[in-house]
């Protein structure tokens, strides 16, 4: 794993690294108030202004979406090396972490498909099209009945 980014937002403490792919991080953090939040960190590097704009766009889309499939954003900003987006934590696990090497059982496959379809219906009704829909970008609830898109990227 790569070195985890330093959290810019005050009152957040790293609890778990959910995803570390291509320099992008999705972190689950505990908050000062005892709750939890998700933090998406995108490297600034050569795509700095683009990644900062993506975080700001995701923040604006999340605020406007007002939909159960999109966790409500708290703040967007930047540190010296990362653009970041802090959103509420709906709980659950990334779908990629739930798929065993042997694949999903038919029951879980159908449950996940129905949950993702319902979540997409909510998002599409708000006029948002997702460009990055894959197991690494979908959170599933523990009971497989709800899906969430914590990193809106249209």
PDB file of C-alpha atoms in Angstrom, residues 82-149:
ATOM      1  CA  UNK A  82      -4.159  15.860  -2.220  1.00  0.00           C
ATOM      2  CA  UNK A  83      -7.543  17.263  -3.145  1.00  0.00           C
ATOM      3  CA  UNK A  84     -10.103  15.803  -0.779  1.00  0.00           C
ATOM      4  CA  UNK A  85     -13.825  15.410  -0.332  1.00  0.00           C
ATOM      5  CA  UNK A  86     -15.396  14.563   3.037  1.00  0.00           C
ATOM      6  CA  UNK A  87     -18.850  12.934   2.943  1.00  0.00           C
ATOM      7  CA  UNK A  88     -21.100  11.260   5.494  1.00  0.00           C
ATOM      8  CA  UNK A  89     -20.483   7.556   5.998  1.00  0.00           C
ATOM      9  CA  UNK A  90     -23.554   5.447   5.170  1.00  0.00           C
ATOM     10  CA  UNK A  91     -21.737   2.363   6.458  1.00  0.00           C
ATOM     11  CA  UNK A  92     -21.218  -0.803   4.488  1.00  0.00           C
ATOM     12  CA  UNK A  93     -18.250  -2.108   2.532  1.00  0.00           C
ATOM     13  CA  UNK A  94     -16.943  -1.547  -0.956  1.00  0.00           C
ATOM     14  CA  UNK A  95     -18.434  -4.115  -3.310  1.00  0.00           C
ATOM     15  CA  UNK A  96     -14.904  -5.033  -4.439  1.00  0.00           C
ATOM     16  CA  UNK A  97     -14.079  -6.103  -0.865  1.00  0.00           C
ATOM     17  CA  UNK A  98     -17.198  -8.282  -0.673  1.00  0.00           C
ATOM     18  CA  UNK A  99     -16.554 -10.328  -3.810  1.00  0.00           C
ATOM     19  CA  UNK A 100     -14.682 -13.527  -2.941  1.00  0.00           C
ATOM     20  CA  UNK A 101     -12.132 -14.998  -5.338  1.00  0.00           C
ATOM     21  CA  UNK A 102     -14.684 -17.626  -6.328  1.00  0.00           C
ATOM     22  CA  UNK A 103     -17.251 -14.920  -7.203  1.00  0.00           C
ATOM     23  CA  UNK A 104     -20.545 -13.953  -5.631  1.00  0.00           C
ATOM     24  CA  UNK A 105     -23.261 -16.446  -4.858  1.00  0.00           C
ATOM     25  CA  UNK A 106     -26.337 -16.059  -7.056  1.00  0.00           C
ATOM     26  CA  UNK A 107     -28.307 -14.702  -4.090  1.00  0.00           C
ATOM     27  CA  UNK A 108     -25.753 -11.952  -3.419  1.00  0.00           C
ATOM     28  CA  UNK A 109     -25.370 -11.249  -7.135  1.00  0.00           C
ATOM     29  CA  UNK A 110     -29.116 -10.664  -7.497  1.00  0.00           C
ATOM     30  CA  UNK A 111     -29.308  -8.638  -4.271  1.00  0.00           C
ATOM     31  CA  UNK A 112     -26.372  -6.446  -5.326  1.00  0.00           C
ATOM     32  CA  UNK A 113     -27.793  -5.967  -8.824  1.00  0.00           C
ATOM     33  CA  UNK A 114     -31.189  -4.887  -7.462  1.00  0.00           C
ATOM     34  CA  UNK A 115     -29.619  -2.550  -4.885  1.00  0.00           C
ATOM     35  CA  UNK A 116     -27.346  -0.926  -7.497  1.00  0.00           C
ATOM     36  CA  UNK A 117     -30.238  -0.562  -9.956  1.00  0.00           C
ATOM     37  CA  UNK A 118     -32.393   1.123  -7.282  1.00  0.00           C
ATOM     38  CA  UNK A 119     -29.532   3.469  -6.321  1.00  0.00           C
ATOM     39  CA  UNK A 120     -28.915   4.330  -9.978  1.00  0.00           C
ATOM     40  CA  UNK A 121     -32.613   5.090 -10.415  1.00  0.00           C
ATOM     41  CA  UNK A 122     -32.392   7.662  -7.593  1.00  0.00           C
ATOM     42  CA  UNK A 123     -29.240   9.245  -9.030  1.00  0.00           C
ATOM     43  CA  UNK A 124     -30.546   9.317 -12.611  1.00  0.00           C
ATOM     44  CA  UNK A 125     -33.789  10.952 -11.487  1.00  0.00           C
ATOM     45  CA  UNK A 126     -31.609  13.807 -10.220  1.00  0.00           C
ATOM     46  CA  UNK A 127     -30.033  14.111 -13.679  1.00  0.00           C
ATOM     47  CA  UNK A 128     -26.668  12.656 -12.683  1.00  0.00           C
ATOM     48  CA  UNK A 129     -24.931  10.082 -14.874  1.00  0.00           C
ATOM     49  CA  UNK A 130     -22.091   8.130 -13.318  1.00  0.00           C
ATOM     50  CA  UNK A 131     -19.005   7.507 -15.463  1.00  0.00           C
ATOM     51  CA  UNK A 132     -17.092   5.422 -12.949  1.00  0.00           C
ATOM     52  CA  UNK A 133     -19.367   2.587 -11.888  1.00  0.00           C
ATOM     53  CA  UNK A 134     -17.354  -0.444 -10.784  1.00  0.00           C
ATOM     54  CA  UNK A 135     -17.028  -2.588  -7.635  1.00  0.00           C
ATOM     55  CA  UNK A 136     -14.356  -0.216  -6.279  1.00  0.00           C
ATOM     56  CA  UNK A 137     -16.783   2.738  -6.330  1.00  0.00           C
ATOM     57  CA  UNK A 138     -19.932   1.153  -4.886  1.00  0.00           C
ATOM     58  CA  UNK A 139     -20.600   0.756  -1.148  1.00  0.00           C
ATOM     59  CA  UNK A 140     -22.997  -2.056  -0.229  1.00  0.00           C
ATOM     60  CA  UNK A 141     -24.925  -2.214   3.026  1.00  0.00           C
ATOM     61  CA  UNK A 142     -24.286  -5.211   5.280  1.00  0.00           C
ATOM     62  CA  UNK A 143     -27.650  -6.742   4.345  1.00  0.00           C
ATOM     63  CA  UNK A 144     -27.062  -6.222   0.573  1.00  0.00           C
ATOM     64  CA  UNK A 145     -30.272  -4.173   0.204  1.00  0.00           C
ATOM     65  CA  UNK A 146     -28.746  -0.715  -0.351  1.00  0.00           C
ATOM     66  CA  UNK A 147     -25.984   0.642  -2.563  1.00  0.00           C
ATOM     67  CA  UNK A 148     -24.273   4.024  -2.253  1.00  0.00           C
ATOM     68  CA  UNK A 149     -22.015   6.045  -4.550  1.00  0.00           C
TER      69      UNK A 149
END
